[in-house]
Amino acid sequence: MSIKSNLEKVISDIRNTEAEFGRKDGSVKLLAVSKTKPVEDVIEAYNCGQRLFGENKVQEAEEKVPKLPSDAQFHMIGHLQSNKVNKACQYFSCIQSVDSLKIAKKIDNRCKVLDKIMDIYLDINISGEESKTGFNNDDNLISVVNEILELKHIRVIGLMAIGSHVEDRELIKSSFKDLKELLFKLQNEVEGFTADQLSIGMSGDYKEAIQMGSTMVRIGSSIFGSRY
Ligand SMILES: *Cc1c(COP(=O)(O)O)cnc(C)c1O
């Protein structure tokens, strides 16, 4: 299968799933996750009309971003280390993997220097697995979110999460539902919290994610093939 036909199939599946669950046509954006894949593959997807790409390593973005036209946008979706923040702020248009107050402050500081405002998502650990990064959905979260909203060079636009790695479709849906409820809670309880995006859904669970309110699915292997 070619990248072109994979991309066409994923896009038509997204549109069909929107229709199936009463979601507005075009309300779910596609982030094509090109991590570990060569830049030629990214260019091929770009030539098919894809403009949004996801990478999980700053070094890979550093290599690929300059080789694409400037209307291609890259989102950071992997855990960001402090010492990579400066480059991340240069190459990414959005950082979806903000998982601590410390990293939010570093991004804010750097963007102040660059005189820009970075769109971010808060990475929430919805699976409850200890090994995963992300903010825990606990009592402390509201005060952390309040502090993040004070930062003037970042704009919180949504929540991002990785679904639980289970076969049980109902369990996957309920973890996505928890995330949607957290978004509503933050909108209701935190003054100035206007974020309304949900970045959920990967190759294995994007239909469930669209059903539960995803506004952006992050799809890698179904477009670019499996990673080894
Ligand atoms: C790799 C990755 C994806 C894409 O995963 P696929 O299963 O290949 O679609 C999505 N989100 C994050 C955070 C990832 O690391």
PDB file of C-alpha atoms and ligand atoms in Angstrom:
ATOM      1  CA  MET A   1       0.000   0.000   0.000  1.00  0.00           C
ATOM      2  CA  SER A   2       1.237   3.472  -0.838  1.00  0.00           C
ATOM      3  CA  ILE A   3       1.237   6.476   1.482  1.00  0.00           C
ATOM      4  CA  LYS A   4      -1.240   8.111  -0.896  1.00  0.00           C
ATOM      5  CA  SER A   5      -3.794   5.312  -0.717  1.00  0.00           C
ATOM      6  CA  ASN A   6      -3.290   4.886   3.052  1.00  0.00           C
ATOM      7  CA  LEU A   7      -3.853   8.605   3.571  1.00  0.00           C
ATOM      8  CA  GLU A   8      -6.983   8.575   1.409  1.00  0.00           C
ATOM      9  CA  LYS A   9      -8.367   5.625   3.348  1.00  0.00           C
ATOM     10  CA  VAL A  10      -7.668   7.203   6.744  1.00  0.00           C
ATOM     11  CA  ILE A  11      -9.250  10.500   5.692  1.00  0.00           C
ATOM     12  CA  SER A  12     -12.352   8.787   4.339  1.00  0.00           C
ATOM     13  CA  ASP A  13     -12.610   6.686   7.529  1.00  0.00           C
ATOM     14  CA  ILE A  14     -12.420   9.870   9.604  1.00  0.00           C
ATOM     15  CA  ARG A  15     -15.196  11.541   7.536  1.00  0.00           C
ATOM     16  CA  ASN A  16     -17.376   8.411   7.722  1.00  0.00           C
ATOM     17  CA  THR A  17     -16.865   8.124  11.475  1.00  0.00           C
ATOM     18  CA  GLU A  18     -17.775  11.805  11.954  1.00  0.00           C
ATOM     19  CA  ALA A  19     -21.021  11.128  10.083  1.00  0.00           C
ATOM     20  CA  GLU A  20     -21.711   7.908  11.977  1.00  0.00           C
ATOM     21  CA  PHE A  21     -21.508   9.593  15.374  1.00  0.00           C
ATOM     22  CA  GLY A  22     -23.170  12.887  14.527  1.00  0.00           C
ATOM     23  CA  ARG A  23     -19.946  14.867  14.495  1.00  0.00           C
ATOM     24  CA  LYS A  24     -19.777  17.866  12.192  1.00  0.00           C
ATOM     25  CA  ASP A  25     -18.157  17.140   8.817  1.00  0.00           C
ATOM     26  CA  GLY A  26     -14.500  18.202   8.972  1.00  0.00           C
ATOM     27  CA  SER A  27     -14.478  18.750  12.747  1.00  0.00           C
ATOM     28  CA  VAL A  28     -11.717  16.175  13.307  1.00  0.00           C
ATOM     29  CA  LYS A  29      -8.256  17.155  12.103  1.00  0.00           C
ATOM     30  CA  LEU A  30      -5.626  14.642  11.082  1.00  0.00           C
ATOM     31  CA  LEU A  31      -2.089  14.789  12.479  1.00  0.00           C
ATOM     32  CA  ALA A  32       0.069  12.459  10.373  1.00  0.00           C
ATOM     33  CA  VAL A  33       2.627  10.990  12.772  1.00  0.00           C
ATOM     34  CA  SER A  34       5.846  10.647  10.809  1.00  0.00           C
ATOM     35  CA  LYS A  35       8.192   9.736  13.680  1.00  0.00           C
ATOM     36  CA  THR A  36      11.014   7.356  12.708  1.00  0.00           C
ATOM     37  CA  LYS A  37      10.052   7.666   9.010  1.00  0.00           C
ATOM     38  CA  PRO A  38      12.348   9.291   6.430  1.00  0.00           C
ATOM     39  CA  VAL A  39      11.716  12.837   5.246  1.00  0.00           C
ATOM     40  CA  GLU A  40      10.867  11.485   1.768  1.00  0.00           C
ATOM     41  CA  ASP A  41       7.745   9.918   3.284  1.00  0.00           C
ATOM     42  CA  VAL A  42       6.750  13.225   4.852  1.00  0.00           C
ATOM     43  CA  ILE A  43       7.219  14.983   1.503  1.00  0.00           C
ATOM     44  CA  GLU A  44       5.113  12.322  -0.190  1.00  0.00           C
ATOM     45  CA  ALA A  45       2.275  12.907   2.277  1.00  0.00           C
ATOM     46  CA  TYR A  46       2.689  16.665   1.826  1.00  0.00           C
ATOM     47  CA  ASN A  47       2.349  16.227  -1.930  1.00  0.00           C
ATOM     48  CA  CYS A  48      -0.952  14.405  -1.307  1.00  0.00           C
ATOM     49  CA  GLY A  49      -2.217  17.499   0.512  1.00  0.00           C
ATOM     50  CA  GLN A  50      -1.378  16.638   4.133  1.00  0.00           C
ATOM     51  CA  ARG A  51      -0.141  19.660   6.108  1.00  0.00           C
ATOM     52  CA  LEU A  52      -0.122  18.614   9.787  1.00  0.00           C
ATOM     53  CA  PHE A  53       2.610  16.300  11.018  1.00  0.00           C
ATOM     54  CA  GLY A  54       3.551  14.866  14.397  1.00  0.00           C
ATOM     55  CA  GLU A  55       7.023  14.039  15.647  1.00  0.00           C
ATOM     56  CA  ASN A  56       8.127  12.797  19.047  1.00  0.00           C
ATOM     57  CA  LYS A  57      11.801  13.765  18.943  1.00  0.00           C
ATOM     58  CA  VAL A  58      13.258  17.232  18.547  1.00  0.00           C
ATOM     59  CA  GLN A  59      16.242  15.892  16.581  1.00  0.00           C
ATOM     60  CA  GLU A  60      13.953  14.389  13.949  1.00  0.00           C
ATOM     61  CA  ALA A  61      12.032  17.617  13.561  1.00  0.00           C
ATOM     62  CA  GLU A  62      15.300  19.510  13.228  1.00  0.00           C
ATOM     63  CA  GLU A  63      16.182  17.286  10.290  1.00  0.00           C
ATOM     64  CA  LYS A  64      12.775  17.230   8.578  1.00  0.00           C
ATOM     65  CA  VAL A  65      11.175  20.640   9.119  1.00  0.00           C
ATOM     66  CA  PRO A  66      13.682  22.641   7.000  1.00  0.00           C
ATOM     67  CA  LYS A  67      13.115  20.240   4.081  1.00  0.00           C
ATOM     68  CA  LEU A  68       9.379  20.944   3.884  1.00  0.00           C
ATOM     69  CA  PRO A  69       7.531  23.994   2.555  1.00  0.00           C
ATOM     70  CA  SER A  70       6.703  26.486   5.291  1.00  0.00           C
ATOM     71  CA  ASP A  71       2.984  25.700   5.279  1.00  0.00           C
ATOM     72  CA  ALA A  72       3.682  22.229   6.674  1.00  0.00           C
ATOM     73  CA  GLN A  73       3.169  22.352  10.430  1.00  0.00           C
ATOM     74  CA  PHE A  74       4.781  20.075  12.953  1.00  0.00           C
ATOM     75  CA  HIS A  75       3.391  19.214  16.376  1.00  0.00           C
ATOM     76  CA  MET A  76       5.563  17.800  19.157  1.00  0.00           C
ATOM     77  CA  ILE A  77       3.853  14.739  20.641  1.00  0.00           C
ATOM     78  CA  GLY A  78       6.672  13.124  22.642  1.00  0.00           C
ATOM     79  CA  HIS A  79       7.926  13.854  26.151  1.00  0.00           C
ATOM     80  CA  LEU A  80      10.025  17.013  25.963  1.00  0.00           C
ATOM     81  CA  GLN A  81      13.279  17.267  27.895  1.00  0.00           C
ATOM     82  CA  SER A  82      14.289  20.637  29.355  1.00  0.00           C
ATOM     83  CA  ASN A  83      17.493  20.821  27.347  1.00  0.00           C
ATOM     84  CA  LYS A  84      15.542  20.462  24.070  1.00  0.00           C
ATOM     85  CA  VAL A  85      13.041  23.245  24.701  1.00  0.00           C
ATOM     86  CA  ASN A  86      14.872  25.935  22.731  1.00  0.00           C
ATOM     87  CA  LYS A  87      14.978  23.896  19.557  1.00  0.00           C
ATOM     88  CA  ALA A  88      11.445  22.605  20.079  1.00  0.00           C
ATOM     89  CA  CYS A  89      10.177  26.204  20.179  1.00  0.00           C
ATOM     90  CA  GLN A  90      11.963  26.845  16.908  1.00  0.00           C
ATOM     91  CA  TYR A  91      10.722  23.845  14.916  1.00  0.00           C
ATOM     92  CA  PHE A  92       7.241  23.109  16.245  1.00  0.00           C
ATOM     93  CA  SER A  93       4.074  25.166  15.780  1.00  0.00           C
ATOM     94  CA  CYS A  94       2.418  23.364  18.671  1.00  0.00           C
ATOM     95  CA  ILE A  95       3.635  21.311  21.638  1.00  0.00           C
ATOM     96  CA  GLN A  96       1.019  18.716  22.571  1.00  0.00           C
ATOM     97  CA  SER A  97       3.115  16.940  25.185  1.00  0.00           C
ATOM     98  CA  VAL A  98       3.349  19.522  27.973  1.00  0.00           C
ATOM     99  CA  ASP A  99       3.440  17.306  31.031  1.00  0.00           C
ATOM    100  CA  SER A 100       4.776  19.506  33.849  1.00  0.00           C
ATOM    101  CA  LEU A 101       4.618  23.072  35.111  1.00  0.00           C
ATOM    102  CA  LYS A 102       8.396  23.205  34.830  1.00  0.00           C
ATOM    103  CA  ILE A 103       8.379  22.458  31.100  1.00  0.00           C
ATOM    104  CA  ALA A 104       5.515  24.915  30.525  1.00  0.00           C
ATOM    105  CA  LYS A 105       7.594  27.647  32.191  1.00  0.00           C
ATOM    106  CA  LYS A 106      10.623  26.799  30.053  1.00  0.00           C
ATOM    107  CA  ILE A 107       8.574  26.990  26.857  1.00  0.00           C
ATOM    108  CA  ASP A 108       7.096  30.297  28.004  1.00  0.00           C
ATOM    109  CA  ASN A 109      10.546  31.733  28.753  1.00  0.00           C
ATOM    110  CA  ARG A 110      11.908  30.706  25.394  1.00  0.00           C
ATOM    111  CA  CYS A 111       8.899  32.020  23.476  1.00  0.00           C
ATOM    112  CA  LYS A 112       9.262  35.344  25.273  1.00  0.00           C
ATOM    113  CA  VAL A 113      12.751  35.592  23.773  1.00  0.00           C
ATOM    114  CA  LEU A 114      11.440  34.554  20.347  1.00  0.00           C
ATOM    115  CA  ASP A 115       8.538  37.000  20.717  1.00  0.00           C
ATOM    116  CA  LYS A 116       5.930  34.383  19.902  1.00  0.00           C
ATOM    117  CA  ILE A 117       3.075  32.549  21.528  1.00  0.00           C
ATOM    118  CA  MET A 118       3.185  28.752  21.443  1.00  0.00           C
ATOM    119  CA  ASP A 119       0.003  26.695  21.222  1.00  0.00           C
ATOM    120  CA  ILE A 120       0.132  23.835  23.691  1.00  0.00           C
ATOM    121  CA  TYR A 121      -1.959  20.904  24.859  1.00  0.00           C
ATOM    122  CA  LEU A 122      -1.763  19.541  28.384  1.00  0.00           C
ATOM    123  CA  ASP A 123      -0.736  15.892  28.259  1.00  0.00           C
ATOM    124  CA  ILE A 124      -3.012  13.997  30.639  1.00  0.00           C
ATOM    125  CA  ASN A 125      -2.310  10.479  31.880  1.00  0.00           C
ATOM    126  CA  ILE A 126      -5.749   8.886  31.526  1.00  0.00           C
ATOM    127  CA  SER A 127      -4.645   5.276  31.577  1.00  0.00           C
ATOM    128  CA  GLY A 128      -3.444   5.556  35.157  1.00  0.00           C
ATOM    129  CA  GLU A 129      -0.304   3.657  34.186  1.00  0.00           C
ATOM    130  CA  GLU A 130       2.629   4.846  36.287  1.00  0.00           C
ATOM    131  CA  SER A 131       5.094   4.427  33.456  1.00  0.00           C
ATOM    132  CA  LYS A 132       3.339   7.008  31.309  1.00  0.00           C
ATOM    133  CA  THR A 133       4.154  10.692  31.346  1.00  0.00           C
ATOM    134  CA  GLY A 134       1.484  13.331  31.632  1.00  0.00           C
ATOM    135  CA  PHE A 135      -0.378  15.157  34.376  1.00  0.00           C
ATOM    136  CA  ASN A 136      -2.410  12.978  36.669  1.00  0.00           C
ATOM    137  CA  ASN A 137      -6.058  13.921  36.870  1.00  0.00           C
ATOM    138  CA  ASP A 138      -5.955  14.658  40.601  1.00  0.00           C
ATOM    139  CA  ASP A 139      -6.706  17.431  43.082  1.00  0.00           C
ATOM    140  CA  ASN A 140      -3.471  19.208  42.302  1.00  0.00           C
ATOM    141  CA  LEU A 141      -4.270  19.676  38.602  1.00  0.00           C
ATOM    142  CA  ILE A 142      -6.487  22.749  38.943  1.00  0.00           C
ATOM    143  CA  SER A 143      -3.828  24.757  40.773  1.00  0.00           C
ATOM    144  CA  VAL A 144      -1.193  23.738  38.218  1.00  0.00           C
ATOM    145  CA  VAL A 145      -3.501  24.750  35.369  1.00  0.00           C
ATOM    146  CA  ASN A 146      -4.054  28.108  37.061  1.00  0.00           C
ATOM    147  CA  GLU A 147      -0.302  28.667  37.152  1.00  0.00           C
ATOM    148  CA  ILE A 148       0.078  27.659  33.506  1.00  0.00           C
ATOM    149  CA  LEU A 149      -2.629  30.128  32.482  1.00  0.00           C
ATOM    150  CA  GLU A 150      -0.508  32.903  34.012  1.00  0.00           C
ATOM    151  CA  LEU A 151       2.197  32.283  31.414  1.00  0.00           C
ATOM    152  CA  LYS A 152       1.760  34.832  28.656  1.00  0.00           C
ATOM    153  CA  HIS A 153       3.756  33.211  25.866  1.00  0.00           C
ATOM    154  CA  ILE A 154       1.874  29.961  25.759  1.00  0.00           C
ATOM    155  CA  ARG A 155      -1.759  29.402  24.838  1.00  0.00           C
ATOM    156  CA  VAL A 156      -3.452  26.288  26.187  1.00  0.00           C
ATOM    157  CA  ILE A 157      -5.718  25.053  23.400  1.00  0.00           C
ATOM    158  CA  GLY A 158      -6.639  21.558  24.567  1.00  0.00           C
ATOM    159  CA  LEU A 159      -5.918  18.265  26.276  1.00  0.00           C
ATOM    160  CA  MET A 160      -3.937  15.410  24.777  1.00  0.00           C
ATOM    161  CA  ALA A 161      -3.941  11.790  25.891  1.00  0.00           C
ATOM    162  CA  ILE A 162      -2.903   8.327  24.843  1.00  0.00           C
ATOM    163  CA  GLY A 163      -5.676   5.741  25.140  1.00  0.00           C
ATOM    164  CA  SER A 164      -5.180   2.725  27.332  1.00  0.00           C
ATOM    165  CA  HIS A 165      -3.540  -0.178  25.556  1.00  0.00           C
ATOM    166  CA  VAL A 166      -6.379  -2.593  26.018  1.00  0.00           C
ATOM    167  CA  GLU A 167      -8.450  -4.654  23.663  1.00  0.00           C
ATOM    168  CA  ASP A 168     -11.676  -3.798  25.432  1.00  0.00           C
ATOM    169  CA  ARG A 169     -13.303  -1.090  23.265  1.00  0.00           C
ATOM    170  CA  GLU A 170     -15.613   0.000  26.081  1.00  0.00           C
ATOM    171  CA  LEU A 171     -12.640   0.569  28.392  1.00  0.00           C
ATOM    172  CA  ILE A 172     -10.923   2.657  25.714  1.00  0.00           C
ATOM    173  CA  LYS A 173     -14.074   4.725  25.273  1.00  0.00           C
ATOM    174  CA  SER A 174     -14.490   5.253  28.981  1.00  0.00           C
ATOM    175  CA  SER A 175     -10.926   6.556  29.308  1.00  0.00           C
ATOM    176  CA  PHE A 176     -11.623   9.041  26.473  1.00  0.00           C
ATOM    177  CA  LYS A 177     -14.871  10.010  28.164  1.00  0.00           C
ATOM    178  CA  ASP A 178     -12.941  10.754  31.372  1.00  0.00           C
ATOM    179  CA  LEU A 179     -10.730  13.124  29.400  1.00  0.00           C
ATOM    180  CA  LYS A 180     -13.717  14.917  27.875  1.00  0.00           C
ATOM    181  CA  GLU A 181     -15.228  15.311  31.324  1.00  0.00           C
ATOM    182  CA  LEU A 182     -11.954  16.721  32.616  1.00  0.00           C
ATOM    183  CA  LEU A 183     -12.011  19.294  29.799  1.00  0.00           C
ATOM    184  CA  PHE A 184     -15.557  20.339  30.791  1.00  0.00           C
ATOM    185  CA  LYS A 185     -14.520  20.514  34.438  1.00  0.00           C
ATOM    186  CA  LEU A 186     -11.555  22.777  33.669  1.00  0.00           C
ATOM    187  CA  GLN A 187     -13.765  24.986  31.471  1.00  0.00           C
ATOM    188  CA  ASN A 188     -16.260  25.306  34.320  1.00  0.00           C
ATOM    189  CA  GLU A 189     -13.958  25.627  37.287  1.00  0.00           C
ATOM    190  CA  VAL A 190     -10.877  27.475  36.063  1.00  0.00           C
ATOM    191  CA  GLU A 191     -11.302  31.129  35.249  1.00  0.00           C
ATOM    192  CA  GLY A 192      -9.851  32.028  31.864  1.00  0.00           C
ATOM    193  CA  PHE A 193      -9.615  28.426  30.714  1.00  0.00           C
ATOM    194  CA  THR A 194     -10.891  28.560  27.130  1.00  0.00           C
ATOM    195  CA  ALA A 195      -9.218  25.455  25.681  1.00  0.00           C
ATOM    196  CA  ASP A 196     -11.652  23.248  23.773  1.00  0.00           C
ATOM    197  CA  GLN A 197      -9.557  20.791  21.748  1.00  0.00           C
ATOM    198  CA  LEU A 198      -9.158  17.067  22.442  1.00  0.00           C
ATOM    199  CA  SER A 199      -6.166  15.358  20.843  1.00  0.00           C
ATOM    200  CA  ILE A 200      -7.103  11.695  21.177  1.00  0.00           C
ATOM    201  CA  GLY A 201      -7.077   8.680  18.882  1.00  0.00           C
ATOM    202  CA  MET A 202      -4.254   6.740  17.215  1.00  0.00           C
ATOM    203  CA  SER A 203      -4.252   4.064  14.505  1.00  0.00           C
ATOM    204  CA  GLY A 204      -5.806   1.483  16.827  1.00  0.00           C
ATOM    205  CA  ASP A 205      -8.490   3.575  18.514  1.00  0.00           C
ATOM    206  CA  TYR A 206      -9.327   6.635  16.452  1.00  0.00           C
ATOM    207  CA  LYS A 207     -12.897   5.631  15.716  1.00  0.00           C
ATOM    208  CA  GLU A 208     -13.637   5.381  19.445  1.00  0.00           C
ATOM    209  CA  ALA A 209     -11.872   8.719  19.951  1.00  0.00           C
ATOM    210  CA  ILE A 210     -13.981  10.444  17.276  1.00  0.00           C
ATOM    211  CA  GLN A 211     -17.113   9.014  18.846  1.00  0.00           C
ATOM    212  CA  MET A 212     -16.030  10.449  22.213  1.00  0.00           C
ATOM    213  CA  GLY A 213     -15.282  13.957  20.936  1.00  0.00           C
ATOM    214  CA  SER A 214     -11.770  13.998  19.481  1.00  0.00           C
ATOM    215  CA  THR A 215     -10.896  17.132  17.510  1.00  0.00           C
ATOM    216  CA  MET A 216      -7.537  15.776  16.338  1.00  0.00           C
ATOM    217  CA  VAL A 217      -6.480  12.200  15.724  1.00  0.00           C
ATOM    218  CA  ARG A 218      -2.747  11.379  15.639  1.00  0.00           C
ATOM    219  CA  ILE A 219      -2.163   8.604  13.143  1.00  0.00           C
ATOM    220  CA  GLY A 220       1.165   7.066  12.258  1.00  0.00           C
ATOM    221  CA  SER A 221       1.321   3.423  11.223  1.00  0.00           C
ATOM    222  CA  SER A 222      -1.967   3.403   9.269  1.00  0.00           C
ATOM    223  CA  ILE A 223      -0.467   6.070   6.998  1.00  0.00           C
ATOM    224  CA  PHE A 224       3.271   5.405   6.920  1.00  0.00           C
ATOM    225  CA  GLY A 225       3.336   1.685   7.736  1.00  0.00           C
ATOM    226  CA  SER A 226       4.541  -0.019  10.884  1.00  0.00           C
ATOM    227  CA  ARG A 227       7.676   1.130  12.698  1.00  0.00           C
ATOM    228  CA  TYR A 228      10.400  -1.377  13.472  1.00  0.00           C
TER     229      TYR A 228
HETATM  230  C1  LIG B   1       3.463   7.153  17.824  1.00  0.00           C
HETATM  231  C2  LIG B   1       2.392   8.002  18.376  1.00  0.00           C
HETATM  232  C3  LIG B   1       1.146   8.123  17.723  1.00  0.00           C
HETATM  233  C4  LIG B   1       0.794   7.352  16.453  1.00  0.00           C
HETATM  234  O1  LIG B   1       0.684   5.997  16.735  1.00  0.00           O
HETATM  235  P1  LIG B   1       0.142   4.932  15.628  1.00  0.00           P
HETATM  236  O2  LIG B   1      -0.327   3.801  16.459  1.00  0.00           O
HETATM  237  O3  LIG B   1       1.287   4.609  14.758  1.00  0.00           O
HETATM  238  O4  LIG B   1      -0.968   5.589  14.883  1.00  0.00           O
HETATM  239  C5  LIG B   1       0.208   8.971  18.282  1.00  0.00           C
HETATM  240  N1  LIG B   1       0.456   9.665  19.421  1.00  0.00           N
HETATM  241  C6  LIG B   1       1.633   9.576  20.072  1.00  0.00           C
HETATM  242  C7  LIG B   1       1.846  10.368  21.312  1.00  0.00           C
HETATM  243  C8  LIG B   1       2.630   8.743  19.590  1.00  0.00           C
HETATM  244  O5  LIG B   1       3.796   8.656  20.251  1.00  0.00           O
END
